[in-house]
PDB file of C-alpha atoms in Angstrom:
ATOM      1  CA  UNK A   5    -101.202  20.679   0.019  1.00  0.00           C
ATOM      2  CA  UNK A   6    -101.011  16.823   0.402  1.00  0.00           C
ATOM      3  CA  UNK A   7     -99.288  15.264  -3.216  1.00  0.00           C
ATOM      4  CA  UNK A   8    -102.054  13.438  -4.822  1.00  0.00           C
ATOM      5  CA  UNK A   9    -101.128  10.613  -4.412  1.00  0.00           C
ATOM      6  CA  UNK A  10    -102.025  10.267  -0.621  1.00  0.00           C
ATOM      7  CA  UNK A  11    -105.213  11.639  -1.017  1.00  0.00           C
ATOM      8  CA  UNK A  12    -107.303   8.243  -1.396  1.00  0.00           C
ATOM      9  CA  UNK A  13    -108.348   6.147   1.189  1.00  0.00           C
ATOM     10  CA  UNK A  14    -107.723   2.523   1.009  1.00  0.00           C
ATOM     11  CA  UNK A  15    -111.590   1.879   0.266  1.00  0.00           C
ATOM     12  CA  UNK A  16    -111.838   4.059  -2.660  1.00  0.00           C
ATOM     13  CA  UNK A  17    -108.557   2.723  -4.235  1.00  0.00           C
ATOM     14  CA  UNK A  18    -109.801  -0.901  -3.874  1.00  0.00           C
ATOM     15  CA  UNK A  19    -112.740  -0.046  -5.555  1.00  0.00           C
ATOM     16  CA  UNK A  20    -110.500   1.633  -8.632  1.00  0.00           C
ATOM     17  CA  UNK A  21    -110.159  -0.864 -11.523  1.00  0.00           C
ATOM     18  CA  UNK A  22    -106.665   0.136 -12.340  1.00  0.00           C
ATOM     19  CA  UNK A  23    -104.042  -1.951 -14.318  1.00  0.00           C
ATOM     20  CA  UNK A  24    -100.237  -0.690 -14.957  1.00  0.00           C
ATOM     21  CA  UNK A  25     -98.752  -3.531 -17.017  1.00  0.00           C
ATOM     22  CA  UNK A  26     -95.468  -4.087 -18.446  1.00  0.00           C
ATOM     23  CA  UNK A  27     -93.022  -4.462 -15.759  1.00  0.00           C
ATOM     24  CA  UNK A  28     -90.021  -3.372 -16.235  1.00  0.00           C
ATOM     25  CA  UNK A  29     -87.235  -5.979 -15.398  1.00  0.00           C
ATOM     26  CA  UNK A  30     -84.428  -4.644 -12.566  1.00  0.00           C
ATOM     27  CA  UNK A  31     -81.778  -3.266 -15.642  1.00  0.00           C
ATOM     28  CA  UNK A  32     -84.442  -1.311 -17.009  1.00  0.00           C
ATOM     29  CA  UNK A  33     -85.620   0.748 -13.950  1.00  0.00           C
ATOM     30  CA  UNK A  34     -84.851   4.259 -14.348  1.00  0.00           C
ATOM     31  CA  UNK A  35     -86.304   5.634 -11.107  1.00  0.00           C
ATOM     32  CA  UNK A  36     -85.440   6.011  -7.540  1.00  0.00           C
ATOM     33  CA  UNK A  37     -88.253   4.992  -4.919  1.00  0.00           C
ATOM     34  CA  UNK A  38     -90.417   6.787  -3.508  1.00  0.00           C
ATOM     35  CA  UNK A  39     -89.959   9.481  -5.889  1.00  0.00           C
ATOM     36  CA  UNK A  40     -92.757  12.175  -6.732  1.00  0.00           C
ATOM     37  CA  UNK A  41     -95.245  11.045  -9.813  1.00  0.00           C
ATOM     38  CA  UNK A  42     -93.644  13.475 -12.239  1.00  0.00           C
ATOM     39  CA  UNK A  43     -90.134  12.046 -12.040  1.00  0.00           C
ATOM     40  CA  UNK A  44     -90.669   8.620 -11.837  1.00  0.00           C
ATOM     41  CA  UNK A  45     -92.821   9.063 -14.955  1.00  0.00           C
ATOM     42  CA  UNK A  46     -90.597  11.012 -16.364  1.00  0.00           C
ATOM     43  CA  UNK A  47     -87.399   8.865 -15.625  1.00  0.00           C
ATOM     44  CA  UNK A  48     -89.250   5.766 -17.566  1.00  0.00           C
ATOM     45  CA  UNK A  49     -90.124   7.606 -20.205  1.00  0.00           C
ATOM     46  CA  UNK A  50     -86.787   8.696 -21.092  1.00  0.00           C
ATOM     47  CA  UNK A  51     -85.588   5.045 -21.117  1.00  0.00           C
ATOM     48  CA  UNK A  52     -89.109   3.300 -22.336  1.00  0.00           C
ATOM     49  CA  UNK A  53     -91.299   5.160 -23.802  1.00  0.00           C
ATOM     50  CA  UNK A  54     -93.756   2.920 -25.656  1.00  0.00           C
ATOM     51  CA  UNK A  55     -93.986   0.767 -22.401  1.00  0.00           C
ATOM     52  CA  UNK A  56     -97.891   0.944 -20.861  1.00  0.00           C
ATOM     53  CA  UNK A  57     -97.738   3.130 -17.540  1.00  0.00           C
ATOM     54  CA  UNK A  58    -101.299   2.410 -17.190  1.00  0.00           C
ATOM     55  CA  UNK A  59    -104.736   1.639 -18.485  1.00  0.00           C
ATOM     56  CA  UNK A  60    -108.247   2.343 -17.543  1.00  0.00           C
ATOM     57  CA  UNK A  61    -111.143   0.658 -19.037  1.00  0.00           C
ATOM     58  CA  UNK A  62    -110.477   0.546 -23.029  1.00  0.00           C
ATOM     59  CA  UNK A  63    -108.121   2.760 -22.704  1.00  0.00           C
ATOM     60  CA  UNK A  64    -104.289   3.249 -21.765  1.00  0.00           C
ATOM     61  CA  UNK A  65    -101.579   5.509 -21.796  1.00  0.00           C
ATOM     62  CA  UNK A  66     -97.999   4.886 -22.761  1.00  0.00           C
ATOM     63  CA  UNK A  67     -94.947   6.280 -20.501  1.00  0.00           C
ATOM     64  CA  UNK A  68     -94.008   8.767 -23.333  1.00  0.00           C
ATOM     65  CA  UNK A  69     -97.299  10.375 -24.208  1.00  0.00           C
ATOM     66  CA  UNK A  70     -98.125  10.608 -20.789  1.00  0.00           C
ATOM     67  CA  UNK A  71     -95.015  12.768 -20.316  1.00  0.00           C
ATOM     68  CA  UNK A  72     -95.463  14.658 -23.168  1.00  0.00           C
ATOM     69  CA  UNK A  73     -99.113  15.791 -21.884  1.00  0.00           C
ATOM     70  CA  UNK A  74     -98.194  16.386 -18.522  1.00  0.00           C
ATOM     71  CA  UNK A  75     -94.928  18.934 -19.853  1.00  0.00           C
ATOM     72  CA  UNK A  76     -98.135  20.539 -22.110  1.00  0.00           C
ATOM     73  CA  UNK A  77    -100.001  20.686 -18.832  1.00  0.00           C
ATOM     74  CA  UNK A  78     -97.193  21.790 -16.818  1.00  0.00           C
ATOM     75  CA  UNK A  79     -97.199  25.204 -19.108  1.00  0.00           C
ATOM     76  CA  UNK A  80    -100.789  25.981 -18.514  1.00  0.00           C
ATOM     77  CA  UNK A  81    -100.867  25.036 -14.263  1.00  0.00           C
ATOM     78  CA  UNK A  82     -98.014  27.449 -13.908  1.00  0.00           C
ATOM     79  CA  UNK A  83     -99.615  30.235 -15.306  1.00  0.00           C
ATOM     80  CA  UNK A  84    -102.643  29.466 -13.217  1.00  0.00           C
ATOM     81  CA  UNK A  85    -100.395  29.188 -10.092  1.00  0.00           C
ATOM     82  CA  UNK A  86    -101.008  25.288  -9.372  1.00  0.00           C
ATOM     83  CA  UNK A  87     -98.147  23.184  -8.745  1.00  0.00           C
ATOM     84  CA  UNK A  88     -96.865  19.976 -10.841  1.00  0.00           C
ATOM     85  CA  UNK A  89     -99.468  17.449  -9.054  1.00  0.00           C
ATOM     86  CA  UNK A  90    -102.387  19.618 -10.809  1.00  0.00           C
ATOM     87  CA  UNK A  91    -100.514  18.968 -14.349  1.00  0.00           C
ATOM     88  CA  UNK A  92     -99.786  15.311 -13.584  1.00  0.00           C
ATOM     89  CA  UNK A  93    -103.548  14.695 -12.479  1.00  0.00           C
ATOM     90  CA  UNK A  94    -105.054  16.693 -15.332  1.00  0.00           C
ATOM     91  CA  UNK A  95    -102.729  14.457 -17.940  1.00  0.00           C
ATOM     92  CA  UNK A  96    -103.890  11.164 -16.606  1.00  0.00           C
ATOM     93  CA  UNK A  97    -107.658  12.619 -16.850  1.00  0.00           C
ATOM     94  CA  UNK A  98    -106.950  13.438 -20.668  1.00  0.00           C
ATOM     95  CA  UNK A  99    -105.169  10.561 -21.709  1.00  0.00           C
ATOM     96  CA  UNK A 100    -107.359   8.148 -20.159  1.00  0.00           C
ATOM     97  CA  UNK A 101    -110.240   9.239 -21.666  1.00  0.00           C
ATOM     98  CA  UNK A 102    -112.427   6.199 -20.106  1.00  0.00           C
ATOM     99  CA  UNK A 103    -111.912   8.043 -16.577  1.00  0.00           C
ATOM    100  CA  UNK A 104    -114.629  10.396 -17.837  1.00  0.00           C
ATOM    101  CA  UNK A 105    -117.812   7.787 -17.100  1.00  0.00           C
ATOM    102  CA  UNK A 106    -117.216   8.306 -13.081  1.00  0.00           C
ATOM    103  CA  UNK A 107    -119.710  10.337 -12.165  1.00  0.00           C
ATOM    104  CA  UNK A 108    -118.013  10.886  -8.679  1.00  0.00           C
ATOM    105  CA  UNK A 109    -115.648  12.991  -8.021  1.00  0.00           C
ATOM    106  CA  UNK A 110    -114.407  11.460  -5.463  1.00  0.00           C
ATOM    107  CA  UNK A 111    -114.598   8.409  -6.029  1.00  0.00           C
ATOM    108  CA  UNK A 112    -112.580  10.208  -9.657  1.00  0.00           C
ATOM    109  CA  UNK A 113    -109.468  11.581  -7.207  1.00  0.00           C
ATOM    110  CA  UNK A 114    -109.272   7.782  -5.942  1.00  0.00           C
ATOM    111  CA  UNK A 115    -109.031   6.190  -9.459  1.00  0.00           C
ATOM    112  CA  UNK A 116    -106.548   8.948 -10.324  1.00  0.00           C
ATOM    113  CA  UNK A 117    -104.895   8.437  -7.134  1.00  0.00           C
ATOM    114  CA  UNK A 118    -104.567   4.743  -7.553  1.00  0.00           C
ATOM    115  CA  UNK A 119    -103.324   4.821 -10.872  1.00  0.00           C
ATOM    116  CA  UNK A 120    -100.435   7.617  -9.844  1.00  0.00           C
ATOM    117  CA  UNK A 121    -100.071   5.147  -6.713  1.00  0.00           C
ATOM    118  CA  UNK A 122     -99.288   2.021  -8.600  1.00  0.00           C
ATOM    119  CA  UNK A 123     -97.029   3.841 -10.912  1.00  0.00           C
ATOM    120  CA  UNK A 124     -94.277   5.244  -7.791  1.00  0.00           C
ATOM    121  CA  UNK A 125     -95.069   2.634  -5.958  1.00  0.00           C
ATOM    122  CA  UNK A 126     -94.460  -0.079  -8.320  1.00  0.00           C
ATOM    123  CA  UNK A 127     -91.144  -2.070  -9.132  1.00  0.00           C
ATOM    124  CA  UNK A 128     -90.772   0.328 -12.370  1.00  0.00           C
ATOM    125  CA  UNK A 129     -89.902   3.359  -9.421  1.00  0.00           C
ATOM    126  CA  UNK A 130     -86.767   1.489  -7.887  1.00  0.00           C
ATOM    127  CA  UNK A 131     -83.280   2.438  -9.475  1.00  0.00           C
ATOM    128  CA  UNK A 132     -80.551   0.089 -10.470  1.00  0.00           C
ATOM    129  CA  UNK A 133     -77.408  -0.018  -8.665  1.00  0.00           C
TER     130      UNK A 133
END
């Protein structure tokens, strides 16, 4: 299975209103690049955890309680037999509560998508040397 985060198309994340804010200068980035969702997220919240990872709409998530739902998450996917990607995307969906007006579900998987895009993708994924 494909990690989420290469699952949208360039058209549906364009049309995905997504913001991450609060860059993290180069001293504070935890993570390496290119690494998987769950540890970049994880990384920054061990080292910021009241820093934004992202907001949707009226509402946003910080690096911290986004962790902390996706290890509640990561309890319930294993016993179901789903891998970590299932508990990352079903933490963004319940801590972004805003998500839940897409009617879509596609056009849903490219929001999500986006979001977990921007987040590895961004200058907060790149270690410091």
């Amino acid at each position: 299975m494909a990690p989420l985060i290469h699952l949208a198309t360039g058209e549906r994340r364009a049309k995905a209103e997504i913001l991450v804010s609060d860059t993290i200068s180069a001293s504070e980035r935890p993570a390496e690049a290119g690494a998987p969702a769950l540890s970049v997220i994880t990384k920054t919240a061990a080292s910021v955890p009241d820093r934004v990872a992202a907001q949707y709409g009226g509402s946003r998530v910080t690096y911290g309680r986004l962790q902390m739902v996706i290890e509640e998450y990561r309890v319930l996917t294993a016993e179901l037999g789903l891998d970590d990607n299932a508990a990352v995307y079903a933490a963004v969906m319940h801590t972004l509560p805003d998500l839940g007006v897409i009617g879509d579900p596609y056009e849903m998987a490219g929001v999500v998508t986006a979001l977990l895009s921007r987040i590895v993708d961004s200058d907060l994924t790149r270690s410091v040397n």
